[in-house]
Tab-separated table of C-alpha atoms in Angstrom:
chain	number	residue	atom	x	y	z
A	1	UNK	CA	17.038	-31.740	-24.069
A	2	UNK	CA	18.150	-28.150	-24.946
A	3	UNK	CA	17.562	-25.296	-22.482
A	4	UNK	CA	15.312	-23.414	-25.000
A	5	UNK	CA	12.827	-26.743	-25.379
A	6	UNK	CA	12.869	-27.238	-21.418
A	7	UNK	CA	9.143	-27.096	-20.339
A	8	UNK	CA	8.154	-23.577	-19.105
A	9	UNK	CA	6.895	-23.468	-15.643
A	10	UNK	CA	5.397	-19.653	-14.032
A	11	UNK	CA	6.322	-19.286	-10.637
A	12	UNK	CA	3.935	-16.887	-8.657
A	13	UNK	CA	6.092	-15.614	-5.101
A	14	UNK	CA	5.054	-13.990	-2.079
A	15	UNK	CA	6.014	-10.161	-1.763
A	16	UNK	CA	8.105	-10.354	1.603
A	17	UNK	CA	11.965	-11.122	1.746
A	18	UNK	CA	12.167	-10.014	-1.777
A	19	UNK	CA	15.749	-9.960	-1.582
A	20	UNK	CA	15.768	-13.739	-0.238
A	21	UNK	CA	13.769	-14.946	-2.833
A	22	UNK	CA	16.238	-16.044	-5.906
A	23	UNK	CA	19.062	-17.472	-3.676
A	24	UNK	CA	16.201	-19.873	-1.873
A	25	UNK	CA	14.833	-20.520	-5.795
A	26	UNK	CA	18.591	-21.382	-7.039
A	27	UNK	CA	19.669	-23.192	-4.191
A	28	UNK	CA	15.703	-25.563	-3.957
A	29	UNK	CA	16.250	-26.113	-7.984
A	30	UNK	CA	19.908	-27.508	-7.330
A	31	UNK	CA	19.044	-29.404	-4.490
A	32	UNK	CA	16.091	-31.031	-6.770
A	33	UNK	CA	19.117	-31.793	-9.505
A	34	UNK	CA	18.242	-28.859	-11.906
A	35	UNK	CA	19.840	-25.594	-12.507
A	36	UNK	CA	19.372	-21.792	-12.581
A	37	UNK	CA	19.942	-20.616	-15.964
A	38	UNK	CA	20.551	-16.962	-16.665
A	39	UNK	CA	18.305	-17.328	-19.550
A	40	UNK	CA	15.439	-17.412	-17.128
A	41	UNK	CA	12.417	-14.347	-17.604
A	42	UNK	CA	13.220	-12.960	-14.048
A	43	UNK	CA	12.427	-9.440	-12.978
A	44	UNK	CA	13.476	-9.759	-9.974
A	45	UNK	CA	10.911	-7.815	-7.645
A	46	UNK	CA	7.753	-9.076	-9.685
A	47	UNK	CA	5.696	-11.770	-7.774
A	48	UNK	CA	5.549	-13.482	-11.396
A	49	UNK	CA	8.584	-15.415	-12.786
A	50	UNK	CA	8.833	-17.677	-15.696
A	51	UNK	CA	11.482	-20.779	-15.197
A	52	UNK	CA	12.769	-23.362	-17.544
A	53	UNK	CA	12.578	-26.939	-15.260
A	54	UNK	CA	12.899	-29.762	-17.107
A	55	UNK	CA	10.035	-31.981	-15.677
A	56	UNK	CA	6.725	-31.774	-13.131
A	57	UNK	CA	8.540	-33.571	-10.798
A	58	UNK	CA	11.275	-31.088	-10.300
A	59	UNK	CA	8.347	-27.933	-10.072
A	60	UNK	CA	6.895	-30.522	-7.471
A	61	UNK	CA	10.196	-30.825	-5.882
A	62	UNK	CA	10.772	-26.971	-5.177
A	63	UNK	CA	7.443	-26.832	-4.133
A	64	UNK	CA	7.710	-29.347	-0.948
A	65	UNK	CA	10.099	-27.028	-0.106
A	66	UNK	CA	9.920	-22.927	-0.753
A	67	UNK	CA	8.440	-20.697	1.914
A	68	UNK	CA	8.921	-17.431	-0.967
A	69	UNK	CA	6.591	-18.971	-3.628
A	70	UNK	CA	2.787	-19.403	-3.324
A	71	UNK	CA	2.368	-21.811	-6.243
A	72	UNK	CA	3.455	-22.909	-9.223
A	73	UNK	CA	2.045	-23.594	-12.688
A	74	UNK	CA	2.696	-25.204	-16.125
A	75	UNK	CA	2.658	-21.923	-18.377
A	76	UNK	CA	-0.080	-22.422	-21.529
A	77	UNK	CA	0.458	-19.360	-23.053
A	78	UNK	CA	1.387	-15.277	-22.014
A	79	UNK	CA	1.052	-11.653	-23.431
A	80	UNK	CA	0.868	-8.064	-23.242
A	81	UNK	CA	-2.946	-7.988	-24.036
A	82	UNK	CA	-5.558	-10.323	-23.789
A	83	UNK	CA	-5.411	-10.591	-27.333
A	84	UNK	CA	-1.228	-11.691	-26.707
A	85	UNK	CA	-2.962	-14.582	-24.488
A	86	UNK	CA	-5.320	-15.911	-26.729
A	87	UNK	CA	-2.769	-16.103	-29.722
A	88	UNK	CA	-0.326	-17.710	-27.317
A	89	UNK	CA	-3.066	-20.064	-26.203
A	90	UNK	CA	-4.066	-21.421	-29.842
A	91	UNK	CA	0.083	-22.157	-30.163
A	92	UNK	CA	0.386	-24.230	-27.367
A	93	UNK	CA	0.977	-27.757	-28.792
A	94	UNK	CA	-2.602	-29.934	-28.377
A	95	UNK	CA	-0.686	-32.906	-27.521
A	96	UNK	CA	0.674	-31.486	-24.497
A	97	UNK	CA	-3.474	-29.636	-23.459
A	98	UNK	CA	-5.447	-32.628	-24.268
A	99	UNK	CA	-4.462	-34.713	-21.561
A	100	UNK	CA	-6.041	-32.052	-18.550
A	101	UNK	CA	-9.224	-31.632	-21.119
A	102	UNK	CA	-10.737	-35.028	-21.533
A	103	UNK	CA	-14.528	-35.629	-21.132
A	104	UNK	CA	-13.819	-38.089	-17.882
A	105	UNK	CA	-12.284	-35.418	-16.586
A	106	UNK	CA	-13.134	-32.672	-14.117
A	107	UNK	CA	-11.591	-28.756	-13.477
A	108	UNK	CA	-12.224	-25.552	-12.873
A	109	UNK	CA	-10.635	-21.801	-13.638
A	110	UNK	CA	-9.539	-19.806	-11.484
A	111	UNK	CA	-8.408	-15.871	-11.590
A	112	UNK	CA	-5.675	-13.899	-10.021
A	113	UNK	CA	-5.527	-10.724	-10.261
A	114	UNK	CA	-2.069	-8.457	-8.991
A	115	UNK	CA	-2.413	-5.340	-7.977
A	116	UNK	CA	-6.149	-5.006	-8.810
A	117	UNK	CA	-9.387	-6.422	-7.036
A	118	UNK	CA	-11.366	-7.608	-10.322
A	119	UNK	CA	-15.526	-7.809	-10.018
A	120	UNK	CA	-16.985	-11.287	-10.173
A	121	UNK	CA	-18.786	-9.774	-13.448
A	122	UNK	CA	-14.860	-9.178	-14.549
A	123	UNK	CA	-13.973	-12.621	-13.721
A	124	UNK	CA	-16.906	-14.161	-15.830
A	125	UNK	CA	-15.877	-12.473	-18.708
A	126	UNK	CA	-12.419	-13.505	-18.863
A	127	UNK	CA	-13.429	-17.213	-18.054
A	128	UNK	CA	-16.013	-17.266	-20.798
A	129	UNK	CA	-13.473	-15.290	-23.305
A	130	UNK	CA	-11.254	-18.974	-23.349
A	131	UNK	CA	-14.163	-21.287	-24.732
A	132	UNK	CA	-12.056	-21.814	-27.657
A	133	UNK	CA	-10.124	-24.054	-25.627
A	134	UNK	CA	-11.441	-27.542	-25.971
A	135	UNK	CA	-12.601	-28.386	-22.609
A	136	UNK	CA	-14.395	-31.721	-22.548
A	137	UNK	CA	-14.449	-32.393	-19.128
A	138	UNK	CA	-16.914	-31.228	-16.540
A	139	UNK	CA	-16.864	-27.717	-14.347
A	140	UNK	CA	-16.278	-28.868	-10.354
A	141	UNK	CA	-15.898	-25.787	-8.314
A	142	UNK	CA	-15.614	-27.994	-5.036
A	143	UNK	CA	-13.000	-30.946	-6.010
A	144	UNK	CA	-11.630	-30.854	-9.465
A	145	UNK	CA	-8.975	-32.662	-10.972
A	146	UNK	CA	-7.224	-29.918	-12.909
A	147	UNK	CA	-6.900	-26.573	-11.943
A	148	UNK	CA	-6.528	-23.662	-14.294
A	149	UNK	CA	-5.369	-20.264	-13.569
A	150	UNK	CA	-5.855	-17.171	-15.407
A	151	UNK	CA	-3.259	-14.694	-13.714
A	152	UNK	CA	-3.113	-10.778	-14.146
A	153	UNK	CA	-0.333	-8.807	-13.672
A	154	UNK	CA	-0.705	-4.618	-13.043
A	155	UNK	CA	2.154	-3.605	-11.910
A	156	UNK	CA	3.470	-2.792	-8.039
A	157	UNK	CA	2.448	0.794	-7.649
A	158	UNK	CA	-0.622	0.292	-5.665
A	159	UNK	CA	-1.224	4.407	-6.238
A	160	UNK	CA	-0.900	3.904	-10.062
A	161	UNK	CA	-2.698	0.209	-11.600
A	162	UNK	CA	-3.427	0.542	-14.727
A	163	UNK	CA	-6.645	0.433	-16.769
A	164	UNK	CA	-5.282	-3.218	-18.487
A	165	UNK	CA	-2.857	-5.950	-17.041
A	166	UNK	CA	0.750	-5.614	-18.040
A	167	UNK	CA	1.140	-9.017	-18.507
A	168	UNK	CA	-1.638	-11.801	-18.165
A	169	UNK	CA	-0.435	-15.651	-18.198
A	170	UNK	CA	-2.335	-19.031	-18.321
A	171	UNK	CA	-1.381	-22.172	-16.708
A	172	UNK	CA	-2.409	-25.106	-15.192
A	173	UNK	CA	-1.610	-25.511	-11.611
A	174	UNK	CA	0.834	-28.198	-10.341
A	175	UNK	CA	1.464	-27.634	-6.668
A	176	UNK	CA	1.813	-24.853	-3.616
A	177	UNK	CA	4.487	-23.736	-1.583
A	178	UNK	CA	5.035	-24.349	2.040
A	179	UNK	CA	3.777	-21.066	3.054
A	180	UNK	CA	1.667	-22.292	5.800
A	181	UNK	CA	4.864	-23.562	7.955
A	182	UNK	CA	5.295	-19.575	8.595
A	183	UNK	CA	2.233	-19.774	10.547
A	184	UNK	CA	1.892	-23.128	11.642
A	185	UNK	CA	5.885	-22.986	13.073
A	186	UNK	CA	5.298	-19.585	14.878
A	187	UNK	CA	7.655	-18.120	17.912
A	188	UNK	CA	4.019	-16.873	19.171
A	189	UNK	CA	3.317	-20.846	20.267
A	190	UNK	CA	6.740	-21.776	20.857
A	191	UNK	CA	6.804	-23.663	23.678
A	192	UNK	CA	10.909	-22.344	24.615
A	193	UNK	CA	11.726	-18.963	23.186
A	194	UNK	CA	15.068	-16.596	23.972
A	195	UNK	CA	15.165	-12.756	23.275
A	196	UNK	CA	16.148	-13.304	19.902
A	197	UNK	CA	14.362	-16.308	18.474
A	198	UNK	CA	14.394	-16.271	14.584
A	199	UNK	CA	11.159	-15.515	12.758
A	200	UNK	CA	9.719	-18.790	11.311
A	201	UNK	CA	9.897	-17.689	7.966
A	202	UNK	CA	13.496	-16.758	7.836
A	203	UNK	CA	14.633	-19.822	10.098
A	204	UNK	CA	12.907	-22.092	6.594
A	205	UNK	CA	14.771	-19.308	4.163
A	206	UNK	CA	18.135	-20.031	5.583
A	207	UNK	CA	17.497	-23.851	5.558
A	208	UNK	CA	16.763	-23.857	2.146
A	209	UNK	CA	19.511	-21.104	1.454
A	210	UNK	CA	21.615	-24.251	2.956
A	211	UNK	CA	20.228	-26.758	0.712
A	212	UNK	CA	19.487	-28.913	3.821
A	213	UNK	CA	18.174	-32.458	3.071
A	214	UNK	CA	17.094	-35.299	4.465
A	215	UNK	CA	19.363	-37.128	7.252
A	216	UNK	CA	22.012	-34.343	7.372
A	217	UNK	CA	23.618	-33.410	9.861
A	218	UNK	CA	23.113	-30.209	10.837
A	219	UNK	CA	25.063	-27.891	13.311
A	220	UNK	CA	24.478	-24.525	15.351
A	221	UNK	CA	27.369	-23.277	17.102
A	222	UNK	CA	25.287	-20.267	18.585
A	223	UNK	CA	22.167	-22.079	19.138
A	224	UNK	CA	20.361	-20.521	21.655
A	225	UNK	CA	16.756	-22.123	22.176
A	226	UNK	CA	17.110	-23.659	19.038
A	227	UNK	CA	14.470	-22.375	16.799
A	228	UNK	CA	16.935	-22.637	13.673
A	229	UNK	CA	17.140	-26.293	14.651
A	230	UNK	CA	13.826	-26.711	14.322
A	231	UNK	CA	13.635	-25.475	10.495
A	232	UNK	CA	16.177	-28.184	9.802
A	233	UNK	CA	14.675	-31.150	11.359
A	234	UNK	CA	11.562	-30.014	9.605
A	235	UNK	CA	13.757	-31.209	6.242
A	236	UNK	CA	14.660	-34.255	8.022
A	237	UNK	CA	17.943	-33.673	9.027
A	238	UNK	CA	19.564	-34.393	12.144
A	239	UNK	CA	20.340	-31.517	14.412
A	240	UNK	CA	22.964	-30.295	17.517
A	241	UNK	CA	24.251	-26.954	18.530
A	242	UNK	CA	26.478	-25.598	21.335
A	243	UNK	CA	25.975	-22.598	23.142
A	244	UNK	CA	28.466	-20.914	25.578
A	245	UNK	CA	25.559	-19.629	28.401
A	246	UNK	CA	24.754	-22.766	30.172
A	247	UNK	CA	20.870	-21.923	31.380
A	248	UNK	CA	19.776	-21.199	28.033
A	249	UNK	CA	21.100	-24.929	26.986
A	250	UNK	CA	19.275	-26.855	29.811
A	251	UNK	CA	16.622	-24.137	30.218
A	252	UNK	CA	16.977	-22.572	33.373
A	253	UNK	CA	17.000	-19.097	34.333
A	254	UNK	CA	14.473	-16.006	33.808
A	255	UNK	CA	11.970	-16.654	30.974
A	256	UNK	CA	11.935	-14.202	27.603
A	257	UNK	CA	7.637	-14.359	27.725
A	258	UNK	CA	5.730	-11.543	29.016
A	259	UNK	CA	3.908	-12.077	32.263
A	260	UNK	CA	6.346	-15.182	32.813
A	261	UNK	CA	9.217	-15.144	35.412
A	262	UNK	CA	10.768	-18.580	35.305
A	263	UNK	CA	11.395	-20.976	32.831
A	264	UNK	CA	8.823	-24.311	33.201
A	265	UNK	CA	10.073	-27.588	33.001
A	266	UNK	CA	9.210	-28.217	29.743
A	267	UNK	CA	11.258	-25.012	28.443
A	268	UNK	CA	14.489	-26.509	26.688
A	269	UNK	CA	15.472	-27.642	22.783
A	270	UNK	CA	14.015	-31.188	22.978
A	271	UNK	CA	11.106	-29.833	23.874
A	272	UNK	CA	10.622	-27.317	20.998
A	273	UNK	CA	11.543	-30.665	18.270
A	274	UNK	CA	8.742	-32.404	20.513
A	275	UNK	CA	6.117	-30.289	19.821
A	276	UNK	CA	6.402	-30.545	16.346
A	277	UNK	CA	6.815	-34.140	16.316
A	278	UNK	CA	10.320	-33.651	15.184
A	279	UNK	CA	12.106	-35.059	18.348
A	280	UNK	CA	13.693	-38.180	16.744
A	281	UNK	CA	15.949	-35.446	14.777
A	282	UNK	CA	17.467	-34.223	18.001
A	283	UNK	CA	20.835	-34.773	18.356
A	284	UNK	CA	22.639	-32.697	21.307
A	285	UNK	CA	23.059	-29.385	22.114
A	286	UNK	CA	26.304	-28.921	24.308
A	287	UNK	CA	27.431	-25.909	26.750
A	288	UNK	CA	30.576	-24.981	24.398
A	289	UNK	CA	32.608	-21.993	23.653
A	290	UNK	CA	32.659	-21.384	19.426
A	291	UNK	CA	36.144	-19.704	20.017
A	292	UNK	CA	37.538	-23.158	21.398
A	293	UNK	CA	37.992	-26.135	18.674
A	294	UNK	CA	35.876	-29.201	20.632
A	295	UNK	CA	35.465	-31.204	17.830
A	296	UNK	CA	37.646	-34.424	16.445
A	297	UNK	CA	39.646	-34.500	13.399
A	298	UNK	CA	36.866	-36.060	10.365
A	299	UNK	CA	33.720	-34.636	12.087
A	300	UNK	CA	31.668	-33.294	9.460
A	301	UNK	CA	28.604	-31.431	9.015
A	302	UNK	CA	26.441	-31.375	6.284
A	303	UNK	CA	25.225	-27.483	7.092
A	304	UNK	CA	26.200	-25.537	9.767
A	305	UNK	CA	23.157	-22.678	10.176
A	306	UNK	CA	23.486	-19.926	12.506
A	307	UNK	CA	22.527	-16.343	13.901
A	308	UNK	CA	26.381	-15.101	15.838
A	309	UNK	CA	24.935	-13.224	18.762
A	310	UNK	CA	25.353	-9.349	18.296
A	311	UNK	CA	23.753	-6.325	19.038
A	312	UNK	CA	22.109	-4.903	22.156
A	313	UNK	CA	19.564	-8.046	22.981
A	314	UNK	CA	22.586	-10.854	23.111
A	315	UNK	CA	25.840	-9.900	24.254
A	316	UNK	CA	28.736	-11.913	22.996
A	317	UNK	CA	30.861	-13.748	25.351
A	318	UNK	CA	33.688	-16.469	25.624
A	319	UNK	CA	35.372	-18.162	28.051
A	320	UNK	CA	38.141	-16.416	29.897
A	321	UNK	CA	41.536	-16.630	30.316
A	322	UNK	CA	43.485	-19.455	32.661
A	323	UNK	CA	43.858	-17.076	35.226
A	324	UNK	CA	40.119	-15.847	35.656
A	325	UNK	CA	38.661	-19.450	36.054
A	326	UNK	CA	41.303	-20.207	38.904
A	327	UNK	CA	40.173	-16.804	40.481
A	328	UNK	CA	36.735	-17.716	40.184
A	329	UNK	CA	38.010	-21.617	41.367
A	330	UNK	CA	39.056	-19.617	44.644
A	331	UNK	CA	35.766	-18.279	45.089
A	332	UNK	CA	34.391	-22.027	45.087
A	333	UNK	CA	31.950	-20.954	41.908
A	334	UNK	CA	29.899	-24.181	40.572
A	335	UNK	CA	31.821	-26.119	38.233
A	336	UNK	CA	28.851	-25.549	34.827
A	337	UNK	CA	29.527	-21.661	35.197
A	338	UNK	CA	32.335	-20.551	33.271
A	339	UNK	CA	33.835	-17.197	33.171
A	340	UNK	CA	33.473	-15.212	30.244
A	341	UNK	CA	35.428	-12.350	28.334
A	342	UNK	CA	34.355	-10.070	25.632
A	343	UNK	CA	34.138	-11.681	21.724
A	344	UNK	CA	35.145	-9.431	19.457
A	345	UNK	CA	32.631	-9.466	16.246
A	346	UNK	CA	35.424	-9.772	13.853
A	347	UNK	CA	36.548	-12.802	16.081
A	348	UNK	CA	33.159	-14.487	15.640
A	349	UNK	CA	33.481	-14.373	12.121
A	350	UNK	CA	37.177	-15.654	11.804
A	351	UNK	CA	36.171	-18.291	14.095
A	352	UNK	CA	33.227	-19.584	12.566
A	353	UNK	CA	34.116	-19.454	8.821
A	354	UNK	CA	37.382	-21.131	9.974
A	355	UNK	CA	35.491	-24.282	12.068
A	356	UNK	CA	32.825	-23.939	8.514
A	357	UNK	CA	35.864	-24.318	6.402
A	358	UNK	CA	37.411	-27.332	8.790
A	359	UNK	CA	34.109	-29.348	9.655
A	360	UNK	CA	31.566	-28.990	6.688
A	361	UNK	CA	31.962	-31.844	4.112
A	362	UNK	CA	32.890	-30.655	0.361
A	363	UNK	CA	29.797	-29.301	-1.196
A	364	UNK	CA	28.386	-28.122	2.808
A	365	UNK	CA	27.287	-24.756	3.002
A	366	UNK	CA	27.548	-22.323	5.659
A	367	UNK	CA	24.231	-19.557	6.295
A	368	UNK	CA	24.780	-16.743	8.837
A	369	UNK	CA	23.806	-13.531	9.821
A	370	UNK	CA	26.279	-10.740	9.945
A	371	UNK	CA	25.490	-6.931	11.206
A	372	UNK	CA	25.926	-3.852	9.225
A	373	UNK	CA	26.258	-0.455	9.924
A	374	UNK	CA	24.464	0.632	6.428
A	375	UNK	CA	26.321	4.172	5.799
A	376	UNK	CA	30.088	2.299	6.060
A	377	UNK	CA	29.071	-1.405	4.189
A	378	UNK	CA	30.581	-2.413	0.868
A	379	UNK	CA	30.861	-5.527	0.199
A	380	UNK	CA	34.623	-6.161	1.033
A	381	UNK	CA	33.864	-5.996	4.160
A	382	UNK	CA	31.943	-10.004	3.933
A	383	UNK	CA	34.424	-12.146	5.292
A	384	UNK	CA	36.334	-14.813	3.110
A	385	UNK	CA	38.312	-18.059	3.388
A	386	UNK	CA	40.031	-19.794	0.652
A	387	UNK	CA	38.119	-22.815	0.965
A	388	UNK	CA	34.173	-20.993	1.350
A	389	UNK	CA	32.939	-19.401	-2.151
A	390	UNK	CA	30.235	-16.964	-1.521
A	391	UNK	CA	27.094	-17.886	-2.716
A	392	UNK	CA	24.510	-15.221	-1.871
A	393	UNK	CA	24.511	-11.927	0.060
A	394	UNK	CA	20.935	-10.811	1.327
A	395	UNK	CA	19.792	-7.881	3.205
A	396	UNK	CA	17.215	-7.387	5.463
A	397	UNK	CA	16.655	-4.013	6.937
A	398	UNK	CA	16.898	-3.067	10.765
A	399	UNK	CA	16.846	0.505	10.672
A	400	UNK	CA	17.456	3.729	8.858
A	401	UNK	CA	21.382	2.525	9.496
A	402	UNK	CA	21.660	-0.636	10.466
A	403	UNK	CA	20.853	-3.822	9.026
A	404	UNK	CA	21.946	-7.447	8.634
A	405	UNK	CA	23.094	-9.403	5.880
A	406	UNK	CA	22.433	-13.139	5.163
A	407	UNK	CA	25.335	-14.855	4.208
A	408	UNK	CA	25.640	-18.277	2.410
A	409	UNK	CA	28.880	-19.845	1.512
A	410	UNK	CA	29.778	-22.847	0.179
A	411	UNK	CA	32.766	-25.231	0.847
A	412	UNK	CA	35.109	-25.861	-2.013
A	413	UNK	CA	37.840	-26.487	-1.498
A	414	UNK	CA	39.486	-28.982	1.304
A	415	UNK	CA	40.796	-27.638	5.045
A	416	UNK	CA	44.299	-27.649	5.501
A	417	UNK	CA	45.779	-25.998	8.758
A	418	UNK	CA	47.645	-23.282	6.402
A	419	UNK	CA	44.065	-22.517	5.222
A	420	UNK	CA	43.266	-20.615	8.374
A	421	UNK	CA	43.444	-17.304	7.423
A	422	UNK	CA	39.503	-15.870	7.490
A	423	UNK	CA	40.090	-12.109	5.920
A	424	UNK	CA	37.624	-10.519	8.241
């Protein structure tokens, strides 16, 4: 089928993690076996794209999985005016309407309105204006079989909508997002959280920025309490992570909750994948250094996801040299508390991309987080490796000056040991 002939499908998106949005769309549509085209009507901040997929099951497909988009719709017709609409509406081929119109059938309309709180009076008009659309079928507000939309668009300057829509669209609706995983995955009722547990909706966005799928294997080699684990399982793949501070791993220590002292019992990673009912997923989470290899020759990864510790909450920290552990040996310290030096950040980097490049299979991408000092970032400084292509580069704002970038790479080309040269 030619690109131009594809069915067209409007996608309406959340306005949050604007810049996250396309990557998660592009990566979703490949994982579902379709492609991005650059042909697509994208403006890229609008909550209201148009896509060219080339069958329901595909829209269905990126639907199980986005957290950006709301929902999703097979586009009838579009304009610039009301008017626009309705001549759109009376092209759309009647082969393709008369299917969702039939008298057996039942439906109802619904309106959605950007930008602009329309009266009920409003929204009566506008349903009553499409009666030249053969609807056979009977109105049922509470259960219908078909849903149709009538959606509005006036613009994103809240201190400037317009008398009239910019845009208004028309499509019957085919699924929702997975928006409700932001709330129903929350840190707030997490039962095992660290200082720097990753918002729900981001730990989903770098998932699908990692085009995780069912039984991977998935690997976090800063992984903390594990909340990026649990966005992964969620996709049903299986999960481990190491992590170089030994408490956090088995959950001992001080707890990171207000009004808390002490880690419970209960506080650890298998816990967290056994509230959601996502324990069967759980594959290990060892007390590792990431600047030490620990893994065989072969052992591959599907996705390794991951936030480097950085900043002022997490310090970063490896194991020391020969001669501080036998110090320490001296001292008679417990044998599960290792000494640990200062990690450079540019170390992290070269470290991880190197183990991403070594252990990912071909085709595995890698998703991390990297800091920025905003007034000194261009975009040479992302680290490379000759086997990792970049795939997407997404910001998310800290501060006035700082930020941090989402990085998602993909694996290309196969490890050899003269490939170890990260340009960090």
């Amino acid at each position: 089928m030619a690109r131009g002939s594809l069915p067209r499908y409007l996608l309406l998106l959340a306005q949050e993690n604007l810049e996250f949005r396309l990557p998660e769309i592009k990566s979703l549509l490949s994982l579902c076996g379709g492609q991005f085209s650059s042909q697509q009507e994208i403006r890229i901040n609008s909550p209201f794209w148009i896509l060219n997929i080339p069958s329901e099951e595909m829209a269905r497909g990126l639907m199980k999985r986005t957290v950006c988009a709301k929902s999703i719709f097979e586009l009838w017709g579009q304009g610039k005016s009301a008017e626009e609409l309705y001549t759109s509406l009376k092209n759309y081929p009647m082969e393709k309407m008369v299917l969702y119109l039939q008298s057996n059938s039942t439906y109802k309309i619904h309106i959605h309105a950007f930008n602009k709180t329309l009266t009920q009076e409003e929204k009566i008009k506008r349903i009553d204006a499409l009666e030249f659309l053969p609807f056979e079928g009977k109105v049922n507000l509470k259960n219908p079989e078909h849903i149709f939309w009538i959606l509005e668009d006036y613009g994103m300057d809240p201190n400037n909508i317009p008398e009239e829509p910019l845009d208004l669209y028309f499509g019957r609706w085919i699924a929702d997002g997975q928006r409700e995983l932001i709330e129903s995955y929350s840190v707030k009722r997490r039962h095992f959280i660290g200082n720097t547990s990753m918002d729900a909706c981001l730990s989903f966005i770098m998932a699908n920025h990692g085009r995780v799928k069912a039984n991977d294997v998935v690997f976090d080699p800063f992984v903390g309490t594990g909340g990026l684990l649990i966005s992964s399982a969620r996709f049903g793949a299986y999960v481990c992570g190491t992590d170089i501070d030994y408490n956090t791993v088995h959950g001992l220590g001080k707890a990171s909750r207000k009004n808390q002292k002490w880690r419970g019992p209960d506080e650890n990673i298998r816990a967290n994948l056994r509230q959601y009912g996502l324990e069967k997923y759980y594959l290990d989470a060892l007390v590792s250094d990431a600047s030490k290899p620990i893994w065989r020759k072969g052992m591959l990864f599907d996705a390794i996801i991951t936030d480097p510790p950085y900043g002022i909450r997490e310090a970063t920290r490896r194991t020391g040299s020969q001669k501080e552990i036998l110090k320490a040996t001296e001292r008679g310290t417990e044998n599960h508390i290792s000494i640990s030096s200062n990690y450079h950040l540019s170390d992290i980097f070269f470290d991880l991309l190197n183990s991403a490049a070594e252990y990912l299979v071909m085709g595995g991408r890698l998703v991390y987080w990297l800091p920025v000092y905003k007034p000194e970032y261009t975009e040479e400084i992302i680290p490379r490796h000759p086997c990792l292509k970049l795939i997407s580069n997404c910001e998310q704002m800290l501060s006035s000056h700082t930020s941090r970038r989402l990085i998602t790479m993909e694996k290309v080309k196969e490890f050899e040991v003269s490939d170890g040269g990260t340009d960090v």
